[in-house]
Amino acid sequence: MKFKLEQKPQYQRLSKRKFFEKFKLSLSDKNFFENHVNSFFDRLKTNVFPQNHKVLIDLKVISKQFSDQNGQSKVLFSNVNLKIKRGDVIALIGANGVGKSTLLDILISYLKPNSGEVVYNLSYKWSPTEKFGIAYQKNILLSSLTVWDYIVFTHRLYKSFTTIDDLIIFCYAFGIEQILKMRVHKLSGGQQQRLNAMLSLFHDPEIVLFDELCNNLDLVIKKKIITFIKRYFQIKNITAIIISHDVYEIKEVANRIVAIQNQKIANDFTLVQLKRRAGGVDRLIAESI
């Protein structure tokens, strides 16, 4: 029996039997991913986001402060203004503790700013978060499930149109194919991170947020994932924000770099602009952390 891809994706509940029948066939092909990934990307081209550059999210004079252990008020950042346009892949950089993850929490309404507002220019039914795919560094996974069961749970939760064929490609792209039957609580930090990143793309998000995607990943799998994500973002015209200290990830994936420093956005450059500056990306990252 030869592995045959479906020609027209359609909604389907994930069948364990059908999935593992096809997955077993894929294992018989040592170059399965290389032989089928182009077909995967060809199918993506039939459902892409508009090729305009409109502002999707506008952060206006955002300020956030917390109370420390002594009850003293601590300003994390103040008067932050940031326009996120369609097709922007922003690398958000800065030293630990400057508020990068907090800014993402505000952006997706997990946290409220002390002042300012977030304006969304998105079409949604209930909440703007419907349009986001999120993979945080701190995973909140249902640890008692197997990886396969967690995939099924996510697929049904989002009523995802990800087909069995595309799911198999995703598994290979993120290095999940060898851990499908493992319990989530037994996964390493890097394995959990890869699983979370893969699942963040399941519901065809318009905007993707990654928090330290390449942390805990070895060089081989890191390059494979970044190559896949870069092509995925470009074909779909995905808008993304990635928190990262990884120079390779930033250079390969981002087209814009925003640095938080001294409680504000200190730098905001496109990758093209940085290439014209002495030191470029490497210098900006070094100065920001």
mmCIF file of C-alpha atoms in Angstrom:
data_model
loop_
_atom_site.group_PDB
_atom_site.id
_atom_site.type_symbol
_atom_site.label_atom_id
_atom_site.label_comp_id
_atom_site.label_asym_id
_atom_site.label_seq_id
_atom_site.Cartn_x
_atom_site.Cartn_y
_atom_site.Cartn_z
ATOM 1 C CA MET A 1 0.000 0.000 0.000
ATOM 2 C CA LYS A 2 1.451 3.359 -1.047
ATOM 3 C CA PHE A 3 1.147 6.527 1.038
ATOM 4 C CA LYS A 4 -1.253 8.805 -0.829
ATOM 5 C CA LEU A 5 -2.063 12.370 0.139
ATOM 6 C CA GLU A 6 -5.597 13.671 0.044
ATOM 7 C CA GLN A 7 -6.106 16.183 -2.741
ATOM 8 C CA LYS A 8 -8.700 18.386 -1.034
ATOM 9 C CA PRO A 9 -8.503 19.075 2.728
ATOM 10 C CA GLN A 10 -11.817 18.913 4.523
ATOM 11 C CA TYR A 11 -12.972 18.835 8.112
ATOM 12 C CA GLN A 12 -12.558 15.425 9.705
ATOM 13 C CA ARG A 13 -12.487 14.103 13.239
ATOM 14 C CA LEU A 14 -9.140 12.521 13.933
ATOM 15 C CA SER A 15 -9.427 8.748 13.740
ATOM 16 C CA LYS A 16 -6.698 6.995 15.713
ATOM 17 C CA ARG A 17 -6.848 3.928 13.491
ATOM 18 C CA LYS A 18 -6.637 5.898 10.245
ATOM 19 C CA PHE A 19 -3.922 8.168 11.581
ATOM 20 C CA PHE A 20 -1.639 5.350 12.702
ATOM 21 C CA GLU A 21 -2.286 3.382 9.513
ATOM 22 C CA LYS A 22 -0.986 6.335 7.499
ATOM 23 C CA PHE A 23 1.694 7.126 10.038
ATOM 24 C CA LYS A 24 3.015 3.549 9.839
ATOM 25 C CA LEU A 25 3.251 3.919 6.061
ATOM 26 C CA SER A 26 5.198 7.145 6.480
ATOM 27 C CA LEU A 27 7.772 5.361 8.661
ATOM 28 C CA SER A 28 8.579 3.022 5.782
ATOM 29 C CA ASP A 29 9.868 5.997 3.777
ATOM 30 C CA LYS A 30 13.201 7.239 5.168
ATOM 31 C CA ASN A 31 12.775 10.526 3.297
ATOM 32 C CA PHE A 32 9.049 10.909 3.958
ATOM 33 C CA PHE A 33 9.183 14.510 5.211
ATOM 34 C CA GLU A 34 11.416 15.711 2.375
ATOM 35 C CA ASN A 35 9.241 13.904 -0.184
ATOM 36 C CA HIS A 36 5.919 15.340 1.025
ATOM 37 C CA VAL A 37 6.590 18.714 2.643
ATOM 38 C CA ASN A 38 6.354 20.565 -0.699
ATOM 39 C CA SER A 39 2.860 19.148 -1.255
ATOM 40 C CA PHE A 40 1.942 20.374 2.230
ATOM 41 C CA PHE A 41 3.051 23.912 1.375
ATOM 42 C CA ASP A 42 1.291 23.780 -1.989
ATOM 43 C CA ARG A 43 -1.966 23.096 -0.141
ATOM 44 C CA LEU A 44 -1.274 26.067 2.149
ATOM 45 C CA LYS A 45 -1.245 28.393 -0.848
ATOM 46 C CA THR A 46 -4.993 27.893 -1.317
ATOM 47 C CA ASN A 47 -5.759 29.559 2.018
ATOM 48 C CA VAL A 48 -3.527 32.535 2.794
ATOM 49 C CA PHE A 49 -4.007 35.880 4.527
ATOM 50 C CA PRO A 50 -4.240 39.077 2.434
ATOM 51 C CA GLN A 51 -0.999 40.504 1.095
ATOM 52 C CA ASN A 52 -1.648 43.966 2.512
ATOM 53 C CA HIS A 53 0.248 45.666 5.324
ATOM 54 C CA LYS A 54 -2.585 47.084 7.410
ATOM 55 C CA VAL A 55 -2.278 47.611 11.168
ATOM 56 C CA LEU A 56 -3.836 44.601 12.918
ATOM 57 C CA ILE A 57 -3.005 45.572 16.506
ATOM 58 C CA ASP A 58 -2.247 49.003 17.904
ATOM 59 C CA LEU A 59 -0.798 49.312 21.412
ATOM 60 C CA LYS A 60 -1.344 52.872 22.606
ATOM 61 C CA VAL A 61 0.581 54.398 25.555
ATOM 62 C CA ILE A 62 0.623 51.089 27.458
ATOM 63 C CA SER A 63 1.947 51.180 31.004
ATOM 64 C CA LYS A 64 2.238 48.344 33.511
ATOM 65 C CA GLN A 65 3.382 48.253 37.098
ATOM 66 C CA PHE A 66 3.441 45.673 39.876
ATOM 67 C CA SER A 67 3.851 45.655 43.632
ATOM 68 C CA ASP A 68 7.038 43.987 44.870
ATOM 69 C CA GLN A 69 7.370 41.820 48.002
ATOM 70 C CA ASN A 70 7.591 44.941 50.155
ATOM 71 C CA GLY A 71 4.439 46.413 48.682
ATOM 72 C CA GLN A 72 6.399 49.001 46.731
ATOM 73 C CA SER A 73 5.178 49.866 43.250
ATOM 74 C CA LYS A 74 7.527 48.821 40.454
ATOM 75 C CA VAL A 75 7.122 50.203 36.936
ATOM 76 C CA LEU A 76 7.748 47.502 34.346
ATOM 77 C CA PHE A 77 7.275 49.723 31.298
ATOM 78 C CA SER A 78 5.453 52.958 30.528
ATOM 79 C CA ASN A 79 4.011 54.766 27.512
ATOM 80 C CA VAL A 80 4.672 51.896 25.129
ATOM 81 C CA ASN A 81 3.375 52.487 21.603
ATOM 82 C CA LEU A 82 3.571 49.712 19.043
ATOM 83 C CA LYS A 83 1.784 49.161 15.744
ATOM 84 C CA ILE A 84 1.743 45.559 14.519
ATOM 85 C CA LYS A 85 1.077 45.312 10.793
ATOM 86 C CA ARG A 86 0.011 42.308 8.768
ATOM 87 C CA GLY A 87 3.053 40.327 7.692
ATOM 88 C CA ASP A 88 5.264 41.680 10.483
ATOM 89 C CA VAL A 89 7.352 38.975 12.138
ATOM 90 C CA ILE A 90 8.627 40.858 15.161
ATOM 91 C CA ALA A 91 11.458 39.626 17.344
ATOM 92 C CA LEU A 92 10.807 41.126 20.782
ATOM 93 C CA ILE A 93 14.124 41.326 22.618
ATOM 94 C CA GLY A 94 15.449 42.664 25.894
ATOM 95 C CA ALA A 95 17.037 41.583 29.161
ATOM 96 C CA ASN A 96 15.258 39.153 31.481
ATOM 97 C CA GLY A 97 12.622 40.922 33.565
ATOM 98 C CA VAL A 98 11.994 43.899 31.262
ATOM 99 C CA GLY A 99 8.430 42.774 30.585
ATOM 100 C CA LYS A 100 8.497 41.009 27.223
ATOM 101 C CA SER A 101 6.127 38.192 28.264
ATOM 102 C CA THR A 102 3.962 40.677 30.191
ATOM 103 C CA LEU A 103 3.588 42.777 27.044
ATOM 104 C CA LEU A 104 2.383 39.680 25.169
ATOM 105 C CA ASP A 105 -0.075 38.942 27.981
ATOM 106 C CA ILE A 106 -1.474 42.454 27.593
ATOM 107 C CA LEU A 107 -1.566 42.111 23.815
ATOM 108 C CA ILE A 108 -3.811 39.013 24.056
ATOM 109 C CA SER A 109 -5.874 40.403 26.977
ATOM 110 C CA TYR A 110 -4.542 37.947 29.572
ATOM 111 C CA LEU A 111 -3.494 40.998 31.586
ATOM 112 C CA LYS A 112 -4.864 44.519 31.730
ATOM 113 C CA PRO A 113 -2.476 47.483 31.494
ATOM 114 C CA ASN A 114 -2.525 50.107 34.230
ATOM 115 C CA SER A 115 -3.074 52.655 31.496
ATOM 116 C CA GLY A 116 -3.379 52.751 27.736
ATOM 117 C CA GLU A 117 -5.333 50.524 25.393
ATOM 118 C CA VAL A 118 -4.955 47.767 22.815
ATOM 119 C CA VAL A 119 -6.921 48.354 19.602
ATOM 120 C CA TYR A 120 -7.645 45.317 17.405
ATOM 121 C CA ASN A 121 -8.347 45.594 13.705
ATOM 122 C CA LEU A 122 -9.388 41.950 13.380
ATOM 123 C CA SER A 123 -12.559 40.150 12.372
ATOM 124 C CA TYR A 124 -13.665 37.776 15.131
ATOM 125 C CA LYS A 125 -16.810 36.239 16.587
ATOM 126 C CA TRP A 126 -16.307 36.346 20.361
ATOM 127 C CA SER A 127 -12.818 37.598 21.160
ATOM 128 C CA PRO A 128 -9.648 38.743 19.336
ATOM 129 C CA THR A 129 -7.818 35.803 20.934
ATOM 130 C CA GLU A 130 -9.602 33.536 18.437
ATOM 131 C CA LYS A 131 -7.119 34.817 15.875
ATOM 132 C CA PHE A 132 -4.018 34.009 17.929
ATOM 133 C CA GLY A 133 -1.826 30.925 18.027
ATOM 134 C CA ILE A 134 0.176 30.951 21.264
ATOM 135 C CA ALA A 135 3.157 28.882 22.397
ATOM 136 C CA TYR A 136 4.510 30.086 25.715
ATOM 137 C CA GLN A 137 7.773 28.987 27.296
ATOM 138 C CA LYS A 138 5.885 27.851 30.397
ATOM 139 C CA ASN A 139 3.623 25.103 29.135
ATOM 140 C CA ILE A 140 0.212 24.507 30.637
ATOM 141 C CA LEU A 141 -0.446 21.060 29.234
ATOM 142 C CA LEU A 142 -2.794 18.292 30.368
ATOM 143 C CA SER A 143 0.095 16.187 31.625
ATOM 144 C CA SER A 144 -1.848 12.968 32.234
ATOM 145 C CA LEU A 145 -2.653 12.584 28.520
ATOM 146 C CA THR A 146 -0.501 10.958 25.885
ATOM 147 C CA VAL A 147 0.859 13.226 23.186
ATOM 148 C CA TRP A 148 -1.626 11.703 20.732
ATOM 149 C CA ASP A 149 -4.573 12.299 23.082
ATOM 150 C CA TYR A 150 -3.455 15.877 23.650
ATOM 151 C CA ILE A 151 -3.302 16.439 19.887
ATOM 152 C CA VAL A 152 -6.846 15.062 19.534
ATOM 153 C CA PHE A 153 -8.054 17.249 22.429
ATOM 154 C CA THR A 154 -6.606 20.371 20.785
ATOM 155 C CA HIS A 155 -7.934 19.398 17.367
ATOM 156 C CA ARG A 156 -11.486 19.029 18.700
ATOM 157 C CA LEU A 157 -11.273 22.079 20.955
ATOM 158 C CA TYR A 158 -10.523 24.324 17.986
ATOM 159 C CA LYS A 159 -12.632 22.298 15.521
ATOM 160 C CA SER A 160 -9.472 22.323 13.463
ATOM 161 C CA PHE A 161 -9.416 21.669 9.728
ATOM 162 C CA THR A 162 -5.959 20.134 10.028
ATOM 163 C CA THR A 163 -6.201 16.834 8.161
ATOM 164 C CA ILE A 164 -4.505 13.559 9.031
ATOM 165 C CA ASP A 165 -2.076 14.107 6.138
ATOM 166 C CA ASP A 166 -1.108 17.577 7.351
ATOM 167 C CA LEU A 167 -0.908 16.415 10.962
ATOM 168 C CA ILE A 168 1.685 13.823 9.980
ATOM 169 C CA ILE A 169 3.733 16.520 8.232
ATOM 170 C CA PHE A 170 3.447 18.743 11.327
ATOM 171 C CA CYS A 171 4.653 15.866 13.521
ATOM 172 C CA TYR A 172 7.751 15.360 11.388
ATOM 173 C CA ALA A 173 8.439 19.099 11.115
ATOM 174 C CA PHE A 174 8.424 19.550 14.902
ATOM 175 C CA GLY A 175 10.074 16.235 15.780
ATOM 176 C CA ILE A 176 6.941 14.805 17.395
ATOM 177 C CA GLU A 177 6.788 11.572 15.389
ATOM 178 C CA GLN A 178 8.849 9.591 17.928
ATOM 179 C CA ILE A 179 6.940 10.660 21.056
ATOM 180 C CA LEU A 180 3.280 10.253 20.057
ATOM 181 C CA LYS A 181 2.598 7.529 22.627
ATOM 182 C CA MET A 182 4.470 9.164 25.520
ATOM 183 C CA ARG A 183 2.691 10.811 28.444
ATOM 184 C CA VAL A 184 2.986 14.571 28.345
ATOM 185 C CA HIS A 185 4.358 14.717 31.903
ATOM 186 C CA LYS A 186 7.306 12.559 30.797
ATOM 187 C CA LEU A 187 8.348 14.904 28.002
ATOM 188 C CA SER A 188 11.466 17.016 28.343
ATOM 189 C CA GLY A 189 11.183 20.795 28.334
ATOM 190 C CA GLY A 190 12.248 20.924 24.687
ATOM 191 C CA GLN A 191 9.756 18.223 23.671
ATOM 192 C CA GLN A 192 6.899 20.045 25.419
ATOM 193 C CA GLN A 193 7.920 23.264 23.728
ATOM 194 C CA ARG A 194 7.914 21.662 20.277
ATOM 195 C CA LEU A 195 4.506 20.101 20.913
ATOM 196 C CA ASN A 196 3.069 23.394 22.111
ATOM 197 C CA ALA A 197 4.450 25.245 19.076
ATOM 198 C CA MET A 198 2.985 22.669 16.689
ATOM 199 C CA LEU A 199 -0.452 22.826 18.300
ATOM 200 C CA SER A 200 -0.453 26.636 18.199
ATOM 201 C CA LEU A 201 -0.784 26.418 14.384
ATOM 202 C CA PHE A 202 -3.692 23.942 14.345
ATOM 203 C CA HIS A 203 -6.570 26.420 14.081
ATOM 204 C CA ASP A 204 -5.058 28.464 11.233
ATOM 205 C CA PRO A 205 -4.197 31.519 13.370
ATOM 206 C CA GLU A 206 -3.776 34.934 11.817
ATOM 207 C CA ILE A 207 -1.260 36.009 14.471
ATOM 208 C CA VAL A 208 1.278 33.719 16.146
ATOM 209 C CA LEU A 209 3.099 34.345 19.446
ATOM 210 C CA PHE A 210 6.183 32.289 20.365
ATOM 211 C CA ASP A 211 8.007 32.691 23.684
ATOM 212 C CA GLU A 212 11.611 31.408 23.447
ATOM 213 C CA LEU A 213 10.772 28.757 20.862
ATOM 214 C CA CYS A 214 14.383 27.621 20.452
ATOM 215 C CA ASN A 215 15.171 27.341 24.146
ATOM 216 C CA ASN A 216 16.202 23.760 25.108
ATOM 217 C CA LEU A 217 16.435 22.635 21.469
ATOM 218 C CA ASP A 218 19.509 21.020 19.932
ATOM 219 C CA LEU A 219 20.954 22.542 16.772
ATOM 220 C CA VAL A 220 19.609 19.948 14.311
ATOM 221 C CA ILE A 221 15.945 20.093 15.379
ATOM 222 C CA LYS A 222 16.177 23.875 15.851
ATOM 223 C CA LYS A 223 17.251 24.396 12.239
ATOM 224 C CA LYS A 224 14.554 22.028 10.971
ATOM 225 C CA ILE A 225 11.776 23.795 12.916
ATOM 226 C CA ILE A 226 12.965 27.287 11.999
ATOM 227 C CA THR A 227 13.200 26.387 8.296
ATOM 228 C CA PHE A 228 9.647 25.014 8.404
ATOM 229 C CA ILE A 229 8.201 27.954 10.365
ATOM 230 C CA LYS A 230 9.921 30.525 8.157
ATOM 231 C CA ARG A 231 8.399 29.002 5.031
ATOM 232 C CA TYR A 232 5.013 28.562 6.745
ATOM 233 C CA PHE A 233 4.934 32.234 7.806
ATOM 234 C CA GLN A 234 5.973 33.479 4.368
ATOM 235 C CA ILE A 235 3.443 31.412 2.407
ATOM 236 C CA LYS A 236 0.519 32.113 4.758
ATOM 237 C CA ASN A 237 1.548 35.769 5.301
ATOM 238 C CA ILE A 238 1.418 35.158 9.039
ATOM 239 C CA THR A 239 1.859 38.025 11.482
ATOM 240 C CA ALA A 240 3.994 36.973 14.451
ATOM 241 C CA ILE A 241 5.779 38.121 17.574
ATOM 242 C CA ILE A 242 8.610 35.972 18.884
ATOM 243 C CA ILE A 243 10.399 36.516 22.171
ATOM 244 C CA SER A 244 13.916 35.293 21.613
ATOM 245 C CA HIS A 245 17.576 35.628 22.579
ATOM 246 C CA ASP A 246 18.620 33.277 19.780
ATOM 247 C CA VAL A 247 20.464 35.207 17.057
ATOM 248 C CA TYR A 248 19.974 32.436 14.479
ATOM 249 C CA GLU A 249 16.201 32.306 15.091
ATOM 250 C CA ILE A 250 15.885 36.091 14.902
ATOM 251 C CA LYS A 251 17.897 36.432 11.695
ATOM 252 C CA GLU A 252 16.091 33.579 9.947
ATOM 253 C CA VAL A 253 12.484 34.265 10.953
ATOM 254 C CA ALA A 254 12.043 37.932 11.916
ATOM 255 C CA ASN A 255 11.707 40.879 9.557
ATOM 256 C CA ARG A 256 11.457 43.464 12.346
ATOM 257 C CA ILE A 257 13.175 43.743 15.731
ATOM 258 C CA VAL A 258 11.749 45.596 18.733
ATOM 259 C CA ALA A 259 13.890 46.047 21.849
ATOM 260 C CA ILE A 260 12.539 46.900 25.316
ATOM 261 C CA GLN A 261 15.006 48.740 27.536
ATOM 262 C CA ASN A 262 14.731 51.187 30.428
ATOM 263 C CA GLN A 263 10.938 50.722 30.731
ATOM 264 C CA LYS A 264 10.256 51.629 27.111
ATOM 265 C CA ILE A 265 10.716 50.555 23.523
ATOM 266 C CA ALA A 266 14.271 51.645 22.896
ATOM 267 C CA ASN A 267 14.658 50.390 19.329
ATOM 268 C CA ASP A 268 12.325 49.386 16.516
ATOM 269 C CA PHE A 269 14.018 48.462 13.235
ATOM 270 C CA THR A 270 13.283 46.306 10.218
ATOM 271 C CA LEU A 271 15.872 43.661 9.410
ATOM 272 C CA VAL A 272 16.704 45.577 6.223
ATOM 273 C CA GLN A 273 17.482 48.707 8.263
ATOM 274 C CA LEU A 274 19.659 46.753 10.670
ATOM 275 C CA LYS A 275 21.721 45.272 7.871
ATOM 276 C CA ARG A 276 22.792 48.819 7.005
ATOM 277 C CA ARG A 277 23.893 49.569 10.577
ATOM 278 C CA ALA A 278 27.297 48.669 11.978
ATOM 279 C CA GLY A 279 27.040 45.418 13.908
ATOM 280 C CA GLY A 280 23.484 44.827 12.711
ATOM 281 C CA VAL A 281 21.325 42.325 14.576
ATOM 282 C CA ASP A 282 24.152 40.937 16.710
ATOM 283 C CA ARG A 283 25.047 44.335 18.113
ATOM 284 C CA LEU A 284 21.436 45.300 18.824
ATOM 285 C CA ILE A 285 20.816 42.048 20.708
ATOM 286 C CA ALA A 286 24.036 42.451 22.698
ATOM 287 C CA GLU A 287 23.153 46.030 23.634
ATOM 288 C CA SER A 288 19.573 45.087 24.585
ATOM 289 C CA ILE A 289 20.365 42.231 26.982
#
